[in-house]
């Protein structure tokens, strides 16, 4: 047995060099080889109400074999032990609303439009690969990426490259082009004589809607992403108004087609008529949901609709307070927090999502946890929204988002108790995906004395 100690996950990290290679070599020679044991004083397993104490997680290949009290059984001679000391271990986190093909563009540097007008597809793909790596570095071992913003089917290729081990990154559920209606997505504001690319596939009528869904599903979409609202502004009374896009008939065609493939539909919807159409058309998840009425909450409960709020992104990049856009920005967050709290109290199914890419990937994705807690989740509920609940949204219950026998060996660790301060999830210090340690990297580990 060789042993790796991550002392409190602080600066002092010691390990036997060549860890990854040893595991691989051993795998070829003995039935117990490839067994890795992760020990932790604290485990938040993704489903239990309370943390569990002094456990070891036994991993064979890319799956968790057993979770049991530390030192309760003799370990196979070939097992590798990773002792995480006083750290808290959790399942790999799941962000169910990301955009790897966006980079939090600075409006002054060309903003969204420059991506579609000036950047080669290869350049965007390379940056998307870096974004995927950032997700993994931050402890997000799974993401649902909700459209490529004009980068075509690039997400299908990134996902494949990750799955084949060509580049590091999280497990991905991808949604390719997305669907909106004419007048329902940028690029906008150019001379009417000029044809500019659009960041979404624009359709009109149920026939085109179904055809777009078929094309996207055929070419690799795991989810279909639909925009049910587009522009938003404040009316004369100061109420938030959002322009609806697809009709109920158009959405129903998409949902019917997508469900026929055994896949699901995520609907961007802020409020008003567009959100109502999203619910009436049978959306599986409402994205953002800035203003949800009591009647709509009742409808979500009845239909089993998921809510992916993405709170934090609406706190970034506000226009000045005395401008129309600035007033709208402030109104949005005021409504959003209320909707979140109401939905939570009512028992609506909620999953963690951030819209990262809408802000830079170098910023902490986990900032969202503090907003969830601010509007009423307990820290444990917030963690479960990004673990077992998010897994349920993805149809992956028991596979990801949980530390339990049979699940994929996707684990993270933080140095202190995230139930005391969810902010520690912004500094994840250990990441394992598919049974392989990604962080700290082998080259960062000093030989054991
Ligand atoms: Zn988004």
Short mmCIF file of C-alpha atoms and ligand atoms in Angstrom, two decimals:
data_model
loop_
_atom_site.label_atom_id
_atom_site.label_comp_id
_atom_site.label_asym_id
_atom_site.label_seq_id
_atom_site.Cartn_x
_atom_site.Cartn_y
_atom_site.Cartn_z
CA UNK A 1 0.00 0.00 0.00
CA UNK A 2 1.30 3.41 -0.83
CA UNK A 3 0.04 6.42 0.94
CA UNK A 4 -0.64 10.03 0.13
CA UNK A 5 -1.29 12.57 2.85
CA UNK A 6 -2.86 15.88 2.03
CA UNK A 7 -2.22 17.60 5.35
CA UNK A 8 -5.27 19.77 5.93
CA UNK A 9 -5.09 20.59 2.23
CA UNK A 10 -3.06 23.65 3.07
CA UNK A 11 0.33 24.56 1.73
CA UNK A 12 1.81 21.37 3.03
CA UNK A 13 0.83 18.75 0.52
CA UNK A 14 2.95 15.66 0.44
CA UNK A 15 2.67 12.58 -1.64
CA UNK A 16 4.62 9.81 -3.19
CA UNK A 17 5.72 10.96 -6.57
CA UNK A 18 4.37 9.25 -9.63
CA UNK A 19 1.03 8.47 -8.02
CA UNK A 20 -0.98 8.33 -11.22
CA UNK A 21 1.53 6.11 -12.98
CA UNK A 22 1.67 3.70 -10.05
CA UNK A 23 -2.07 3.27 -10.09
CA UNK A 24 -2.05 2.53 -13.76
CA UNK A 25 0.80 0.03 -13.57
CA UNK A 26 -0.73 -1.74 -10.62
CA UNK A 27 -4.04 -2.04 -12.42
CA UNK A 28 -2.50 -4.42 -14.90
CA UNK A 29 -1.02 -6.76 -12.33
CA UNK A 30 -3.46 -7.47 -9.50
CA UNK A 31 -7.24 -7.72 -9.02
CA UNK A 32 -7.09 -5.17 -6.17
CA UNK A 33 -4.93 -2.83 -8.15
CA UNK A 34 -6.67 0.29 -9.23
CA UNK A 35 -8.26 0.42 -5.79
CA UNK A 36 -8.01 3.90 -4.30
CA UNK A 37 -9.12 4.74 -0.76
CA UNK A 38 -9.94 8.35 0.08
CA UNK A 39 -10.07 9.07 3.82
CA UNK A 40 -11.72 12.15 5.26
CA UNK A 41 -12.73 13.33 8.71
CA UNK A 42 -15.89 14.82 7.27
CA UNK A 43 -18.10 13.74 4.40
CA UNK A 44 -21.10 15.63 3.03
CA UNK A 45 -22.43 12.87 0.80
CA UNK A 46 -24.94 14.89 -1.27
CA UNK A 47 -28.13 13.33 0.12
CA UNK A 48 -27.83 12.93 3.93
CA UNK A 49 -29.07 15.78 6.14
CA UNK A 50 -25.88 15.84 8.20
CA UNK A 51 -22.17 15.41 7.55
CA UNK A 52 -20.70 12.03 8.37
CA UNK A 53 -17.50 11.56 10.38
CA UNK A 54 -14.29 9.58 9.78
CA UNK A 55 -15.08 7.63 6.66
CA UNK A 56 -13.16 6.03 3.88
CA UNK A 57 -14.37 5.97 0.31
CA UNK A 58 -13.23 2.89 -1.57
CA UNK A 59 -12.88 3.41 -5.31
CA UNK A 60 -12.29 0.82 -8.02
CA UNK A 61 -11.64 2.23 -11.45
CA UNK A 62 -14.05 5.11 -12.01
CA UNK A 63 -16.74 3.99 -9.54
CA UNK A 64 -17.24 4.14 -5.78
CA UNK A 65 -17.24 0.63 -4.38
CA UNK A 66 -17.91 1.33 -0.70
CA UNK A 67 -18.25 4.11 1.88
CA UNK A 68 -17.42 2.85 5.39
CA UNK A 69 -15.83 3.85 8.71
CA UNK A 70 -12.11 4.50 8.35
CA UNK A 71 -9.86 1.54 9.15
CA UNK A 72 -12.86 -0.76 9.60
CA UNK A 73 -11.45 -3.31 7.17
CA UNK A 74 -8.00 -4.33 6.02
CA UNK A 75 -7.09 -2.76 2.71
CA UNK A 76 -5.73 -4.70 -0.24
CA UNK A 77 -1.94 -4.45 -0.46
CA UNK A 78 -2.13 -2.71 -3.79
CA UNK A 79 -4.56 -0.02 -2.65
CA UNK A 80 -3.57 3.64 -2.83
CA UNK A 81 -4.59 5.71 0.18
CA UNK A 82 -5.34 9.41 -0.14
CA UNK A 83 -5.70 10.86 3.34
CA UNK A 84 -7.42 14.23 3.23
CA UNK A 85 -6.97 14.83 6.96
CA UNK A 86 -9.36 17.36 8.49
CA UNK A 87 -10.87 18.32 5.14
CA UNK A 88 -14.52 17.98 4.18
CA UNK A 89 -15.19 15.74 1.18
CA UNK A 90 -18.21 16.29 -1.05
CA UNK A 91 -19.45 14.90 -4.34
CA UNK A 92 -18.13 16.70 -7.42
CA UNK A 93 -20.29 19.79 -7.93
CA UNK A 94 -22.77 20.21 -10.78
CA UNK A 95 -23.57 23.49 -12.54
CA UNK A 96 -26.73 23.03 -14.60
CA UNK A 97 -26.52 26.34 -16.49
CA UNK A 98 -23.20 27.17 -18.13
CA UNK A 99 -21.89 28.62 -21.41
CA UNK A 100 -18.38 27.41 -22.19
CA UNK A 101 -18.50 29.35 -25.48
CA UNK A 102 -18.94 32.68 -23.68
CA UNK A 103 -16.16 34.40 -21.76
CA UNK A 104 -17.89 37.20 -19.86
CA UNK A 105 -17.13 39.63 -22.66
CA UNK A 106 -16.36 43.19 -21.76
CA UNK A 107 -18.76 45.45 -23.72
CA UNK A 108 -15.91 47.91 -24.23
CA UNK A 109 -13.93 45.14 -25.95
CA UNK A 110 -16.70 44.37 -28.44
CA UNK A 111 -18.99 42.46 -26.11
CA UNK A 112 -21.07 39.59 -27.37
CA UNK A 113 -21.12 40.64 -31.03
CA UNK A 114 -17.38 40.41 -31.64
CA UNK A 115 -17.44 36.70 -30.83
CA UNK A 116 -19.77 35.96 -33.71
CA UNK A 117 -18.40 38.53 -36.15
CA UNK A 118 -14.64 38.38 -35.73
CA UNK A 119 -13.52 35.26 -33.92
CA UNK A 120 -12.65 32.11 -35.89
CA UNK A 121 -14.55 29.01 -34.76
CA UNK A 122 -11.23 27.39 -33.84
CA UNK A 123 -10.37 30.31 -31.54
CA UNK A 124 -13.71 30.04 -29.79
CA UNK A 125 -13.31 26.27 -29.46
CA UNK A 126 -9.90 26.64 -27.83
CA UNK A 127 -11.27 29.15 -25.36
CA UNK A 128 -14.23 26.86 -24.66
CA UNK A 129 -11.79 24.05 -23.86
CA UNK A 130 -10.08 26.33 -21.35
CA UNK A 131 -13.49 27.19 -19.82
CA UNK A 132 -14.25 23.49 -19.42
CA UNK A 133 -10.95 23.07 -17.62
CA UNK A 134 -11.77 26.01 -15.33
CA UNK A 135 -15.02 24.29 -14.35
CA UNK A 136 -13.10 21.18 -13.30
CA UNK A 137 -10.44 23.20 -11.46
CA UNK A 138 -13.22 24.83 -9.45
CA UNK A 139 -14.65 21.46 -8.45
CA UNK A 140 -17.48 21.27 -10.98
CA UNK A 141 -17.18 17.74 -12.32
CA UNK A 142 -20.45 17.95 -14.29
CA UNK A 143 -22.12 20.74 -16.24
CA UNK A 144 -25.20 21.21 -18.39
CA UNK A 145 -24.02 23.66 -21.04
CA UNK A 146 -27.02 25.52 -22.40
CA UNK A 147 -26.05 26.58 -25.91
CA UNK A 148 -22.99 27.65 -27.84
CA UNK A 149 -23.99 31.25 -28.71
CA UNK A 150 -23.29 31.10 -32.41
CA UNK A 151 -20.53 28.50 -32.18
CA UNK A 152 -22.62 25.82 -33.87
CA UNK A 153 -22.16 22.27 -32.64
CA UNK A 154 -18.83 23.06 -30.98
CA UNK A 155 -20.05 21.76 -27.63
CA UNK A 156 -20.51 18.28 -29.08
CA UNK A 157 -16.82 18.19 -30.02
CA UNK A 158 -15.60 19.56 -26.68
CA UNK A 159 -17.68 16.96 -24.83
CA UNK A 160 -16.23 14.22 -26.99
CA UNK A 161 -12.66 15.41 -26.46
CA UNK A 162 -13.24 15.37 -22.69
CA UNK A 163 -14.82 11.91 -22.73
CA UNK A 164 -11.90 10.57 -24.76
CA UNK A 165 -9.39 12.06 -22.31
CA UNK A 166 -7.88 14.41 -24.90
CA UNK A 167 -8.54 17.47 -22.73
CA UNK A 168 -9.51 17.76 -19.05
CA UNK A 169 -13.04 18.86 -18.29
CA UNK A 170 -16.30 18.00 -16.58
CA UNK A 171 -18.97 15.55 -17.70
CA UNK A 172 -21.09 17.53 -20.11
CA UNK A 173 -24.71 17.62 -21.14
CA UNK A 174 -24.87 19.85 -24.21
CA UNK A 175 -27.65 21.66 -26.01
CA UNK A 176 -25.96 22.90 -29.21
CA UNK A 177 -27.63 25.86 -31.03
CA UNK A 178 -30.74 26.59 -28.92
CA UNK A 179 -34.02 27.77 -30.46
CA UNK A 180 -35.72 31.18 -30.50
CA UNK A 181 -38.03 33.06 -32.89
CA UNK A 182 -37.38 35.75 -35.49
CA UNK A 183 -36.64 38.91 -33.51
CA UNK A 184 -35.87 36.78 -30.49
CA UNK A 185 -32.09 36.77 -30.24
CA UNK A 186 -28.93 38.79 -31.07
CA UNK A 187 -27.09 39.83 -33.16
CA UNK A 188 -29.28 42.89 -33.47
CA UNK A 189 -29.07 46.56 -34.27
CA UNK A 190 -27.29 46.28 -37.64
CA UNK A 191 -28.46 47.87 -40.89
CA UNK A 192 -31.57 45.96 -42.07
CA UNK A 193 -29.87 45.35 -45.44
CA UNK A 194 -27.12 43.32 -43.79
CA UNK A 195 -27.49 39.68 -42.84
CA UNK A 196 -25.71 39.01 -39.56
CA UNK A 197 -25.27 35.69 -37.75
CA UNK A 198 -27.59 34.89 -34.85
CA UNK A 199 -26.64 33.36 -31.53
CA UNK A 200 -29.59 30.97 -31.71
CA UNK A 201 -31.48 28.98 -34.36
CA UNK A 202 -34.51 31.15 -35.17
CA UNK A 203 -37.76 29.46 -36.17
CA UNK A 204 -41.32 30.50 -37.02
CA UNK A 205 -44.20 28.06 -36.77
CA UNK A 206 -44.52 24.58 -35.27
CA UNK A 207 -43.13 22.86 -38.37
CA UNK A 208 -39.88 24.79 -38.27
CA UNK A 209 -39.76 24.39 -34.50
CA UNK A 210 -39.98 20.62 -34.70
CA UNK A 211 -37.46 20.50 -37.55
CA UNK A 212 -34.94 22.57 -35.57
CA UNK A 213 -35.32 20.26 -32.58
CA UNK A 214 -34.88 17.20 -34.81
CA UNK A 215 -31.72 18.63 -36.37
CA UNK A 216 -30.19 19.51 -33.02
CA UNK A 217 -31.10 16.18 -31.42
CA UNK A 218 -29.76 14.34 -34.46
CA UNK A 219 -26.44 16.19 -34.25
CA UNK A 220 -25.87 15.54 -30.57
CA UNK A 221 -27.99 17.76 -28.33
CA UNK A 222 -28.59 16.11 -24.95
CA UNK A 223 -31.02 18.89 -24.02
CA UNK A 224 -32.91 21.37 -26.17
CA UNK A 225 -32.58 24.97 -24.99
CA UNK A 226 -35.40 27.35 -25.89
CA UNK A 227 -35.64 31.10 -25.39
CA UNK A 228 -39.21 31.94 -24.31
CA UNK A 229 -38.49 35.60 -23.54
CA UNK A 230 -36.00 38.04 -25.04
CA UNK A 231 -35.87 41.80 -24.37
CA UNK A 232 -36.94 43.11 -20.97
CA UNK A 233 -37.74 46.64 -19.77
CA UNK A 234 -39.77 48.53 -17.16
CA UNK A 235 -43.22 49.84 -18.07
CA UNK A 236 -44.63 53.23 -16.99
CA UNK A 237 -45.62 51.76 -13.61
CA UNK A 238 -42.13 50.35 -13.07
CA UNK A 239 -43.16 46.72 -13.63
CA UNK A 240 -40.76 44.36 -15.42
CA UNK A 241 -41.97 43.40 -18.89
CA UNK A 242 -40.37 40.70 -21.05
CA UNK A 243 -40.97 40.19 -24.76
CA UNK A 244 -42.35 36.67 -25.34
CA UNK A 245 -40.82 34.73 -28.25
CA UNK A 246 -42.16 31.28 -29.19
CA UNK A 247 -45.88 30.53 -29.16
CA UNK A 248 -47.27 27.67 -27.08
CA UNK A 249 -47.84 25.71 -30.32
CA UNK A 250 -44.20 26.15 -31.38
CA UNK A 251 -42.93 25.10 -27.96
CA UNK A 252 -45.28 22.13 -27.78
CA UNK A 253 -43.86 20.84 -31.08
CA UNK A 254 -40.33 21.08 -29.65
CA UNK A 255 -41.23 19.46 -26.33
CA UNK A 256 -43.16 16.65 -28.03
CA UNK A 257 -40.28 15.91 -30.40
CA UNK A 258 -37.61 16.11 -27.68
CA UNK A 259 -39.52 13.89 -25.25
CA UNK A 260 -39.90 11.38 -28.04
CA UNK A 261 -36.10 11.11 -28.09
CA UNK A 262 -36.09 10.63 -24.31
CA UNK A 263 -34.51 14.03 -23.82
CA UNK A 264 -35.59 17.26 -22.16
CA UNK A 265 -36.24 20.94 -22.79
CA UNK A 266 -34.77 23.86 -20.82
CA UNK A 267 -36.58 27.19 -21.22
CA UNK A 268 -35.03 30.57 -20.67
CA UNK A 269 -37.98 32.60 -19.31
CA UNK A 270 -37.97 35.79 -17.23
CA UNK A 271 -41.64 36.46 -16.48
CA UNK A 272 -45.04 37.33 -17.91
CA UNK A 273 -46.50 35.81 -21.08
CA UNK A 274 -43.28 34.08 -22.11
CA UNK A 275 -42.93 32.30 -18.77
CA UNK A 276 -46.60 31.32 -18.91
CA UNK A 277 -46.15 29.88 -22.42
CA UNK A 278 -43.06 27.99 -21.20
CA UNK A 279 -45.18 26.30 -18.52
CA UNK A 280 -48.22 25.74 -20.77
CA UNK A 281 -45.95 24.26 -23.44
CA UNK A 282 -44.48 21.73 -20.99
CA UNK A 283 -40.92 22.90 -20.38
CA UNK A 284 -38.88 20.60 -18.14
CA UNK A 285 -36.82 23.38 -16.54
CA UNK A 286 -37.36 27.12 -16.21
CA UNK A 287 -34.07 29.01 -16.48
CA UNK A 288 -33.75 32.31 -14.58
CA UNK A 289 -37.47 32.76 -13.71
CA UNK A 290 -37.03 36.31 -12.44
CA UNK A 291 -40.68 36.87 -11.52
CA UNK A 292 -42.86 33.83 -10.90
CA UNK A 293 -46.46 34.32 -9.79
CA UNK A 294 -48.12 32.18 -7.12
CA UNK A 295 -50.30 30.56 -9.81
CA UNK A 296 -47.18 29.73 -11.83
CA UNK A 297 -45.52 28.20 -8.77
CA UNK A 298 -48.61 26.03 -8.32
CA UNK A 299 -48.39 25.01 -11.98
CA UNK A 300 -44.66 24.15 -11.62
CA UNK A 301 -45.44 21.95 -8.61
CA UNK A 302 -48.24 20.21 -10.50
CA UNK A 303 -46.14 19.62 -13.62
CA UNK A 304 -42.93 18.78 -11.75
CA UNK A 305 -41.08 21.63 -13.47
CA UNK A 306 -37.54 22.38 -12.34
CA UNK A 307 -36.35 25.90 -11.48
CA UNK A 308 -32.74 26.89 -12.23
CA UNK A 309 -32.60 30.46 -10.92
CA UNK A 310 -29.01 31.66 -11.65
CA UNK A 311 -29.15 34.48 -9.08
CA UNK A 312 -25.62 35.82 -8.94
CA UNK A 313 -25.17 36.73 -12.62
CA UNK A 314 -27.87 39.41 -12.31
CA UNK A 315 -25.77 41.22 -9.72
CA UNK A 316 -22.95 41.83 -12.21
CA UNK A 317 -22.51 44.62 -14.76
CA UNK A 318 -25.35 46.92 -13.75
CA UNK A 319 -25.91 50.04 -15.81
CA UNK A 320 -25.90 53.35 -13.84
CA UNK A 321 -28.83 53.72 -11.41
CA UNK A 322 -30.34 56.76 -13.15
CA UNK A 323 -30.64 55.06 -16.58
CA UNK A 324 -33.55 52.98 -17.90
CA UNK A 325 -31.34 49.91 -18.18
CA UNK A 326 -29.92 50.55 -14.72
CA UNK A 327 -33.37 50.72 -13.16
CA UNK A 328 -34.31 47.50 -14.95
CA UNK A 329 -31.16 45.76 -13.67
CA UNK A 330 -32.05 46.65 -10.07
CA UNK A 331 -35.70 45.66 -10.51
CA UNK A 332 -34.67 42.25 -11.83
CA UNK A 333 -32.74 41.25 -8.71
CA UNK A 334 -35.44 42.63 -6.40
CA UNK A 335 -38.04 40.38 -8.09
CA UNK A 336 -35.67 37.42 -8.44
CA UNK A 337 -34.93 37.03 -4.74
CA UNK A 338 -38.65 37.07 -3.91
CA UNK A 339 -39.38 34.42 -6.59
CA UNK A 340 -36.56 32.22 -5.30
CA UNK A 341 -37.79 32.40 -1.70
CA UNK A 342 -41.41 31.70 -2.67
CA UNK A 343 -40.48 28.74 -4.86
CA UNK A 344 -38.25 27.33 -2.13
CA UNK A 345 -40.97 27.59 0.52
CA UNK A 346 -43.52 26.01 -1.84
CA UNK A 347 -41.23 23.03 -2.53
CA UNK A 348 -40.51 23.63 -6.23
CA UNK A 349 -37.66 21.40 -7.46
CA UNK A 350 -34.59 23.65 -7.65
CA UNK A 351 -31.13 23.04 -9.10
CA UNK A 352 -27.92 25.03 -8.97
CA UNK A 353 -27.05 27.01 -12.09
CA UNK A 354 -24.91 30.08 -12.62
CA UNK A 355 -24.84 31.27 -16.26
CA UNK A 356 -21.01 31.30 -15.99
CA UNK A 357 -19.69 32.49 -19.32
CA UNK A 358 -22.14 35.35 -18.84
CA UNK A 359 -19.42 36.30 -16.34
CA UNK A 360 -15.76 35.36 -16.66
CA UNK A 361 -14.67 31.77 -15.99
CA UNK A 362 -11.84 33.13 -13.84
CA UNK A 363 -14.44 34.35 -11.34
CA UNK A 364 -15.65 31.86 -8.72
CA UNK A 365 -18.58 29.80 -10.04
CA UNK A 366 -19.42 28.94 -6.42
CA UNK A 367 -20.40 32.54 -5.61
CA UNK A 368 -23.96 31.37 -6.34
CA UNK A 369 -24.09 29.34 -3.09
CA UNK A 370 -24.06 32.50 -0.95
CA UNK A 371 -26.98 33.95 -2.94
CA UNK A 372 -28.99 30.73 -2.48
CA UNK A 373 -28.40 30.98 1.27
CA UNK A 374 -29.21 34.71 1.29
CA UNK A 375 -32.66 33.95 -0.13
CA UNK A 376 -33.50 31.11 2.20
CA UNK A 377 -31.70 27.85 1.51
CA UNK A 378 -29.75 26.27 4.34
CA UNK A 379 -26.11 25.66 3.40
CA UNK A 380 -26.96 21.95 3.13
CA UNK A 381 -29.86 22.67 0.76
CA UNK A 382 -27.58 24.86 -1.33
CA UNK A 383 -24.96 22.07 -1.52
CA UNK A 384 -27.63 19.53 -2.44
CA UNK A 385 -28.94 21.86 -5.17
CA UNK A 386 -25.51 21.45 -6.80
CA UNK A 387 -25.18 17.72 -6.07
CA UNK A 388 -28.05 15.24 -5.70
CA UNK A 389 -30.77 17.67 -6.85
CA UNK A 390 -28.83 18.74 -9.94
CA UNK A 391 -28.18 15.06 -10.69
CA UNK A 392 -31.90 14.43 -10.55
CA UNK A 393 -32.53 17.24 -13.03
CA UNK A 394 -30.05 15.58 -15.38
CA UNK A 395 -31.63 12.15 -14.95
CA UNK A 396 -28.46 10.95 -13.21
CA UNK A 397 -29.65 10.14 -9.70
CA UNK A 398 -27.21 7.79 -7.98
CA UNK A 399 -24.62 8.23 -10.76
CA UNK A 400 -23.31 11.71 -9.92
CA UNK A 401 -23.89 14.26 -7.15
CA UNK A 402 -23.62 11.65 -4.42
CA UNK A 403 -20.85 9.82 -2.57
CA UNK A 404 -22.32 6.33 -2.35
CA UNK A 405 -21.56 2.83 -3.67
CA UNK A 406 -22.15 2.60 -7.42
CA UNK A 407 -21.74 6.31 -8.15
CA UNK A 408 -18.97 7.70 -10.32
CA UNK A 409 -15.86 8.54 -8.31
CA UNK A 410 -16.25 12.31 -8.65
CA UNK A 411 -15.09 13.90 -5.37
CA UNK A 412 -13.94 17.28 -4.14
CA UNK A 413 -12.58 18.50 -0.82
CA UNK A 414 -12.45 21.85 0.95
CA UNK A 415 -10.28 22.79 3.92
CA UNK A 416 -13.03 23.92 6.27
CA UNK A 417 -16.72 23.34 6.95
CA UNK A 418 -18.93 24.57 4.07
CA UNK A 419 -21.98 24.35 6.35
CA UNK A 420 -20.44 27.10 8.51
CA UNK A 421 -19.51 29.16 5.45
CA UNK A 422 -20.54 28.16 1.91
CA UNK A 423 -17.90 30.62 0.71
CA UNK A 424 -15.22 27.92 1.20
CA UNK A 425 -16.66 26.20 -1.88
CA UNK A 426 -14.95 28.95 -3.89
CA UNK A 427 -11.59 27.42 -2.95
CA UNK A 428 -11.83 23.73 -3.74
CA UNK A 429 -8.46 22.12 -3.06
CA UNK A 430 -8.92 18.56 -4.18
CA UNK A 431 -10.73 17.34 -7.29
CA UNK A 432 -11.13 13.76 -8.45
CA UNK A 433 -13.13 12.92 -11.55
CA UNK A 434 -13.78 9.38 -12.74
CA UNK A 435 -11.43 8.06 -10.04
CA UNK A 436 -8.49 10.16 -11.29
CA UNK A 437 -7.03 12.98 -9.19
CA UNK A 438 -7.11 16.18 -11.22
CA UNK A 439 -6.17 18.61 -8.45
CA UNK A 440 -3.66 18.99 -6.98
CA UNK A 441 -1.79 17.95 -10.09
CA UNK A 442 0.88 15.25 -9.66
CA UNK A 443 3.60 17.77 -10.50
CA UNK A 444 2.52 19.92 -7.52
CA UNK A 445 3.00 17.06 -5.07
CA UNK A 446 6.24 16.82 -3.18
CA UNK A 447 7.72 13.35 -2.56
CA UNK A 448 6.73 11.92 0.79
CA UNK A 449 9.61 12.19 3.32
ZN1 LIG B 1 -27.66 31.32 -19.98
#
